[in-house]
Amino acid sequence: MATEAIERKIQIEAITVETNEARIDDNLTMKRVSPKVDVLQILEPVRRKLASIEAERIISVIEKTIDKLEKVTLLPHISYNLSRFSVALGLELTCAIREHVRLEQHFYYTVTKLIEADHPEHEEDQSGKHKVKTKVERYNNFTLLQQALGSSVKNIIRLFEGTPSACQIIQTECRARKPLCTGLILALKKLRNFVFGRLLISPVEEKDKTEFVENIILQDKQNTVIIATLEAELAAAIKDKENEMLKKNEIIRKLKNNLLQLDLFSEDSIRQIKQDSEKQQQGDQKDSEGRIVKLQEEIAQLRTQLNNSITEHRSTEQALRRRKFKTETEIENWIQKYDADIEEKQVYFFCLEVFLSLFLQ
């Protein structure tokens, strides 16, 4: 009876293994359909640094433009609070900003006059020739002031580059920048990142990536058709597997009933094994109690030896402590004697120095 139960148990394990293998085959089929290539990794630039000097110059020009723009857009805030920043900026930079403010005011005044000159109702009392002459002069002044403002801005940027501490101070005032200027700076930074990304990719790589994307799209369409076909086949295979699983489950149920009967017949053997184990446990317990008594005696003996050793070395320890105290006392006396000798010599050298100074005078 026991042999038949073991054979049935082996049959159950074989059926379970076949079921797991079928599930693994289904998972492998789904994995074969998935792509093996990391598309995003292929589309990324191969290089992380610029390969040519021309590309580095382009990026350098954009970065310098952004840096200059960050300084220039803070000029209105700095000029309005010039008294607060004057110490940190320095005299030369402060004077340059004041000169820039003066030119800016003169420029706005000239622009206002040019706008008024374009409306005849403001100059009805002047002759036509005088009007033309005044307008030409104001336009020339406008051009000169425009050039002067440009030169002033360049000079201020040059002075900022020569004063790193001033650059650090104005960078903390970035919140005072106008939203329009902030948007322009952000747009230039995005432009820099975009240009940097484009410069990392050569025309040949761009062409290869375009062809690769087109191939991926075509392959995706083909894979869609294949997946639809495989899904239909998978549905049919799953249905067949379910029918087969129902049959195998019925076999497993019958084998479980047989195993239950086997468990009932094996209770006697289990009871006998428990009795034997209890006897063995009682014997082991007696042996362990004898061993514990022996170990306790050894511990008491070792504790007695330890106390004897402590008593034996206590006198030696006291002698060493007395010797240490005597040595420390002698060292302290020598130190006091050395300090006294040094003080006497310092007094002697001081008197000798005073005597020599008086002698030389």
Coordinates of C-alpha atoms in Angstrom, one line a residue:
M1 CA 0.0 0.0 0.0
A2 CA 2.8 2.4 0.8
T3 CA 4.5 1.6 -2.5
E4 CA 1.3 2.5 -4.4
A5 CA 1.0 5.8 -2.5
I6 CA 4.6 6.7 -3.4
E7 CA 4.0 6.0 -7.1
R8 CA 0.9 8.2 -7.1
K9 CA 2.8 11.0 -5.4
I10 CA 5.4 10.8 -8.1
Q11 CA 2.7 11.1 -10.7
I12 CA 1.3 14.2 -9.1
E13 CA 4.8 15.8 -9.1
A14 CA 5.2 15.0 -12.8
I15 CA 1.9 16.6 -13.7
T16 CA 2.8 19.7 -11.7
V17 CA 6.1 20.0 -13.5
E18 CA 4.4 19.7 -16.9
T19 CA 2.0 22.5 -16.0
N20 CA 4.8 24.8 -14.9
E21 CA 6.8 24.1 -18.1
A22 CA 3.7 25.0 -20.2
R23 CA 3.5 28.4 -18.4
I24 CA 7.2 29.0 -18.9
D25 CA 6.8 28.3 -22.6
D26 CA 4.0 30.9 -22.8
N27 CA 6.2 33.5 -21.1
L28 CA 9.1 32.8 -23.4
T29 CA 6.8 33.2 -26.5
M30 CA 5.8 36.7 -25.2
K31 CA 9.4 37.7 -24.6
R32 CA 10.4 36.7 -28.1
V33 CA 7.9 39.2 -29.5
S34 CA 9.3 42.1 -27.4
P35 CA 12.2 44.1 -29.0
K36 CA 15.7 43.4 -27.9
V37 CA 17.2 46.8 -28.7
D38 CA 17.0 49.8 -26.4
V39 CA 15.8 52.4 -28.9
L40 CA 16.3 55.4 -26.6
Q41 CA 19.9 54.5 -26.1
I42 CA 20.5 54.4 -29.8
L43 CA 18.8 57.8 -30.4
E44 CA 21.1 59.5 -27.8
P45 CA 24.2 61.2 -29.0
V46 CA 27.3 59.0 -29.2
R47 CA 29.6 61.7 -27.9
R48 CA 29.3 63.7 -24.7
K49 CA 31.8 66.4 -25.7
L50 CA 32.2 68.6 -28.7
A51 CA 34.6 67.3 -31.3
S52 CA 35.5 70.5 -33.2
I53 CA 36.9 73.9 -32.2
E54 CA 34.2 75.6 -34.3
A55 CA 31.5 74.0 -32.3
E56 CA 33.2 74.9 -29.0
R57 CA 33.4 78.5 -30.2
I58 CA 29.7 78.6 -31.0
I59 CA 28.8 77.3 -27.6
S60 CA 31.3 79.7 -26.0
V61 CA 29.7 82.7 -27.8
I62 CA 26.2 81.7 -26.6
E63 CA 27.4 81.2 -23.0
K64 CA 29.2 84.6 -23.0
T65 CA 26.1 86.3 -24.4
I66 CA 24.0 84.8 -21.6
D67 CA 26.5 85.9 -19.0
K68 CA 26.6 89.5 -20.4
L69 CA 22.8 89.6 -20.6
E70 CA 22.5 88.5 -17.0
K71 CA 24.6 91.5 -16.0
V72 CA 23.0 94.0 -18.3
T73 CA 19.5 93.1 -17.3
L74 CA 20.3 93.9 -13.7
L75 CA 21.7 97.4 -14.5
P76 CA 18.4 99.2 -13.8
H77 CA 18.1 97.6 -10.4
I78 CA 21.7 98.4 -9.6
S79 CA 21.5 102.0 -10.8
Y80 CA 18.3 102.5 -8.7
N81 CA 20.0 101.1 -5.6
L82 CA 23.5 102.4 -6.4
S83 CA 24.1 103.8 -2.9
R84 CA 23.6 100.2 -1.5
F85 CA 26.0 98.6 -4.0
S86 CA 28.6 101.4 -4.2
V87 CA 31.0 99.9 -1.6
A88 CA 30.8 96.4 -3.1
L89 CA 31.1 97.6 -6.7
G90 CA 34.1 99.9 -6.2
L91 CA 34.7 103.5 -7.3
E92 CA 35.4 102.9 -11.0
L93 CA 32.4 100.7 -11.6
T94 CA 30.1 103.1 -9.6
C95 CA 31.2 106.0 -11.7
A96 CA 30.7 104.0 -14.9
I97 CA 27.1 103.1 -13.9
R98 CA 26.4 106.8 -13.0
E99 CA 27.7 107.9 -16.4
H100 CA 25.5 105.2 -18.0
V101 CA 22.4 106.5 -16.1
R102 CA 23.2 110.0 -17.3
L103 CA 23.6 108.9 -20.9
E104 CA 20.3 106.9 -20.6
Q105 CA 18.4 109.9 -19.4
H106 CA 19.8 112.1 -22.1
F107 CA 18.9 109.4 -24.6
Y108 CA 15.3 109.2 -23.5
Y109 CA 15.1 113.0 -23.6
T110 CA 16.5 113.0 -27.2
V111 CA 14.0 110.3 -28.2
T112 CA 11.1 112.3 -26.8
K113 CA 12.2 115.4 -28.8
L114 CA 12.4 113.3 -31.9
I115 CA 8.9 112.0 -31.4
E116 CA 7.7 115.6 -30.8
A117 CA 9.5 116.7 -34.0
D118 CA 7.4 114.2 -36.0
H119 CA 4.2 116.0 -35.1
P120 CA 3.8 119.4 -36.8
E121 CA 1.3 120.8 -34.3
H122 CA 4.1 121.2 -31.8
E123 CA 6.3 123.3 -34.1
E124 CA 3.9 125.6 -36.0
D125 CA 5.9 128.8 -35.3
Q126 CA 9.1 127.5 -36.9
S127 CA 10.1 127.7 -40.6
G128 CA 10.3 124.5 -42.7
K129 CA 14.1 124.8 -43.2
H130 CA 14.7 125.2 -39.5
K131 CA 12.5 122.2 -38.8
V132 CA 14.5 120.0 -41.1
K133 CA 17.8 121.2 -39.6
T134 CA 16.6 120.6 -36.0
K135 CA 15.3 117.2 -36.9
V136 CA 18.6 116.2 -38.5
E137 CA 20.6 117.5 -35.5
R138 CA 18.4 115.5 -33.1
Y139 CA 18.7 112.4 -35.2
N140 CA 22.6 112.8 -35.2
N141 CA 22.5 113.3 -31.4
F142 CA 20.3 110.2 -31.2
T143 CA 22.8 108.1 -33.2
L144 CA 25.7 109.4 -31.1
L145 CA 23.9 108.7 -27.9
Q146 CA 23.0 105.2 -29.1
Q147 CA 26.7 104.5 -29.8
A148 CA 27.7 106.0 -26.5
L149 CA 25.2 103.8 -24.6
G150 CA 26.6 100.7 -26.4
S151 CA 30.2 101.7 -25.5
S152 CA 29.0 102.4 -21.9
V153 CA 27.4 99.0 -21.6
K154 CA 30.6 97.3 -23.0
N155 CA 32.7 99.2 -20.5
I156 CA 30.5 98.2 -17.6
I157 CA 30.7 94.6 -18.6
R158 CA 34.4 94.8 -18.9
L159 CA 34.7 96.3 -15.4
F160 CA 32.4 93.5 -14.0
E161 CA 34.7 90.9 -15.6
G162 CA 37.6 92.5 -13.8
T163 CA 35.7 92.5 -10.5
P164 CA 34.6 88.9 -9.6
S165 CA 33.3 89.9 -6.2
A166 CA 30.9 92.4 -7.8
C167 CA 29.6 89.7 -10.2
Q168 CA 28.9 87.4 -7.2
I169 CA 27.0 90.2 -5.4
I170 CA 24.8 91.1 -8.3
Q171 CA 24.0 87.4 -9.0
T172 CA 22.2 87.3 -5.6
E173 CA 19.8 90.0 -7.0
C174 CA 18.5 87.8 -9.8
R175 CA 14.9 88.2 -8.4
A176 CA 15.0 91.9 -9.2
R177 CA 15.3 91.1 -12.9
K178 CA 12.2 91.9 -15.0
P179 CA 10.1 88.9 -16.2
L180 CA 10.7 89.7 -19.8
C181 CA 14.5 89.6 -19.3
T182 CA 14.2 86.4 -17.3
G183 CA 12.3 84.8 -20.1
L184 CA 14.9 86.0 -22.6
I185 CA 17.7 84.5 -20.6
L186 CA 15.8 81.2 -20.2
A187 CA 15.2 81.1 -23.9
L188 CA 18.9 81.6 -24.6
K189 CA 19.8 78.8 -22.2
K190 CA 17.3 76.5 -24.0
L191 CA 18.9 77.6 -27.3
R192 CA 22.3 76.8 -25.9
N193 CA 21.2 73.3 -24.9
F194 CA 19.5 72.7 -28.2
V195 CA 22.5 73.9 -30.2
F196 CA 24.8 71.8 -28.0
G197 CA 22.7 68.7 -28.7
R198 CA 22.7 69.4 -32.4
L199 CA 26.4 70.0 -32.5
L200 CA 27.0 66.6 -30.8
I201 CA 25.4 64.8 -33.8
S202 CA 27.1 64.8 -37.1
P203 CA 25.2 64.8 -40.4
V204 CA 26.0 61.1 -41.0
E205 CA 24.7 60.2 -37.6
E206 CA 21.6 62.2 -38.2
K207 CA 20.9 60.4 -41.4
D208 CA 21.5 57.0 -39.8
K209 CA 19.2 57.8 -36.9
T210 CA 16.5 59.0 -39.3
E211 CA 16.8 55.7 -41.2
F212 CA 16.8 53.8 -37.9
V213 CA 13.5 55.5 -36.8
E214 CA 11.9 54.7 -40.2
N215 CA 12.9 51.1 -39.8
I216 CA 11.6 51.0 -36.3
I217 CA 8.2 52.4 -37.5
L218 CA 8.0 49.8 -40.3
Q219 CA 9.0 47.0 -37.9
D220 CA 6.4 48.2 -35.4
K221 CA 3.7 47.9 -38.1
Q222 CA 4.9 44.4 -39.0
N223 CA 5.1 43.5 -35.3
T224 CA 1.5 44.7 -34.8
V225 CA 0.3 42.2 -37.4
I226 CA 2.4 39.4 -35.9
I227 CA 1.2 40.2 -32.4
A228 CA -2.5 40.0 -33.6
T229 CA -1.8 36.6 -35.1
L230 CA 0.0 35.4 -32.1
E231 CA -2.7 36.6 -29.7
A232 CA -5.3 34.6 -31.7
E233 CA -3.0 31.5 -31.5
L234 CA -2.4 32.2 -27.8
A235 CA -6.1 32.3 -27.1
A236 CA -6.7 29.0 -28.8
A237 CA -3.6 27.5 -27.0
I238 CA -4.9 28.8 -23.6
K239 CA -8.3 27.2 -24.2
D240 CA -6.6 23.9 -25.0
K241 CA -4.4 24.2 -21.9
E242 CA -7.5 24.9 -19.7
N243 CA -9.2 21.8 -20.9
E244 CA -6.1 19.8 -20.3
M245 CA -5.7 21.4 -16.8
L246 CA -9.3 20.3 -15.9
K247 CA -8.4 16.7 -16.7
K248 CA -5.2 16.9 -14.7
N249 CA -6.9 18.5 -11.8
E250 CA -9.3 15.6 -11.6
I251 CA -6.3 13.2 -11.6
I252 CA -4.7 15.3 -8.8
R253 CA -7.9 15.2 -6.7
K254 CA -8.0 11.4 -6.9
L255 CA -4.3 11.1 -5.9
K256 CA -4.9 13.5 -3.0
N257 CA -7.6 11.2 -1.7
N258 CA -5.2 8.2 -1.9
L259 CA -2.6 10.2 0.0
L260 CA -5.1 11.0 2.7
Q261 CA -5.7 7.3 3.2
L262 CA -2.0 6.7 3.3
D263 CA -1.7 9.3 6.1
L264 CA -4.3 7.5 8.2
F265 CA -2.3 4.2 7.9
S266 CA 0.9 5.9 8.8
E267 CA -0.3 7.2 12.2
D268 CA 1.0 4.1 14.1
S269 CA 4.5 4.5 12.8
I270 CA 4.5 8.2 13.7
R271 CA 3.3 7.3 17.3
Q272 CA 6.2 4.8 17.6
I273 CA 8.7 7.3 16.4
K274 CA 7.5 9.9 18.9
Q275 CA 7.9 7.4 21.8
D276 CA 11.4 6.6 20.7
S277 CA 12.3 10.3 20.4
E278 CA 10.9 10.9 24.0
K279 CA 13.1 8.2 25.4
Q280 CA 16.1 9.6 23.6
Q281 CA 15.3 13.0 24.9
Q282 CA 15.1 11.8 28.5
G283 CA 18.5 10.1 28.2
D284 CA 20.1 13.2 26.7
Q285 CA 18.6 15.3 29.5
K286 CA 20.3 13.2 32.2
D287 CA 23.6 13.4 30.4
S288 CA 23.3 17.2 30.1
E289 CA 22.5 17.5 33.8
G290 CA 25.7 15.6 34.8
R291 CA 27.8 17.7 32.4
I292 CA 26.3 20.9 33.9
V293 CA 27.3 19.9 37.4
K294 CA 30.9 19.1 36.2
L295 CA 31.1 22.5 34.5
Q296 CA 29.9 24.4 37.6
E297 CA 32.6 22.7 39.7
E298 CA 35.2 23.8 37.1
I299 CA 33.9 27.4 37.3
A300 CA 34.1 27.4 41.1
Q301 CA 37.7 26.2 40.9
L302 CA 38.7 28.8 38.3
R303 CA 37.0 31.5 40.4
T304 CA 39.1 30.5 43.4
Q305 CA 42.3 30.6 41.3
L306 CA 41.3 34.1 40.1
N307 CA 40.9 35.4 43.7
N308 CA 44.3 34.0 44.7
S309 CA 46.0 35.7 41.7
I310 CA 44.4 39.0 42.6
T311 CA 45.6 38.7 46.3
E312 CA 49.1 37.7 45.1
H313 CA 49.6 40.7 42.8
R314 CA 48.0 43.3 45.1
S315 CA 51.3 43.9 47.0
T316 CA 53.2 44.3 43.8
E317 CA 50.7 46.9 42.6
Q318 CA 51.0 49.0 45.8
A319 CA 54.8 49.0 45.5
L320 CA 54.6 50.2 41.9
R321 CA 52.1 52.9 42.9
R322 CA 54.6 54.2 45.6
R323 CA 57.4 54.2 43.1
K324 CA 55.3 56.1 40.6
F325 CA 54.4 58.8 43.2
K326 CA 58.1 59.2 44.2
T327 CA 59.1 59.6 40.5
E328 CA 56.4 62.2 39.9
T329 CA 57.4 64.1 43.0
E330 CA 61.1 64.2 41.9
I331 CA 60.1 65.4 38.3
E332 CA 58.0 68.2 39.8
N333 CA 60.9 69.3 42.0
W334 CA 63.3 69.4 39.0
I335 CA 60.8 71.4 37.0
Q336 CA 60.4 74.0 39.8
K337 CA 64.2 74.2 40.1
Y338 CA 64.5 74.6 36.3
D339 CA 61.9 77.4 36.4
A340 CA 63.8 79.2 39.2
D341 CA 67.1 79.0 37.3
I342 CA 65.5 80.4 34.2
E343 CA 64.0 83.3 36.1
E344 CA 67.4 84.1 37.6
K345 CA 69.1 84.0 34.1
Q346 CA 66.4 86.2 32.6
V347 CA 66.9 88.8 35.3
Y348 CA 70.7 88.6 34.8
F349 CA 70.3 89.0 31.0
F350 CA 67.9 91.9 31.5
C351 CA 70.4 93.7 33.8
L352 CA 73.2 93.0 31.4
E353 CA 71.2 94.4 28.5
V354 CA 70.4 97.6 30.5
F355 CA 74.0 98.0 31.4
L356 CA 75.1 97.6 27.7
S357 CA 72.5 100.2 26.6
L358 CA 73.7 102.6 29.2
F359 CA 77.4 101.9 28.3
L360 CA 76.7 102.5 24.6
Q361 CA 75.0 105.8 25.3

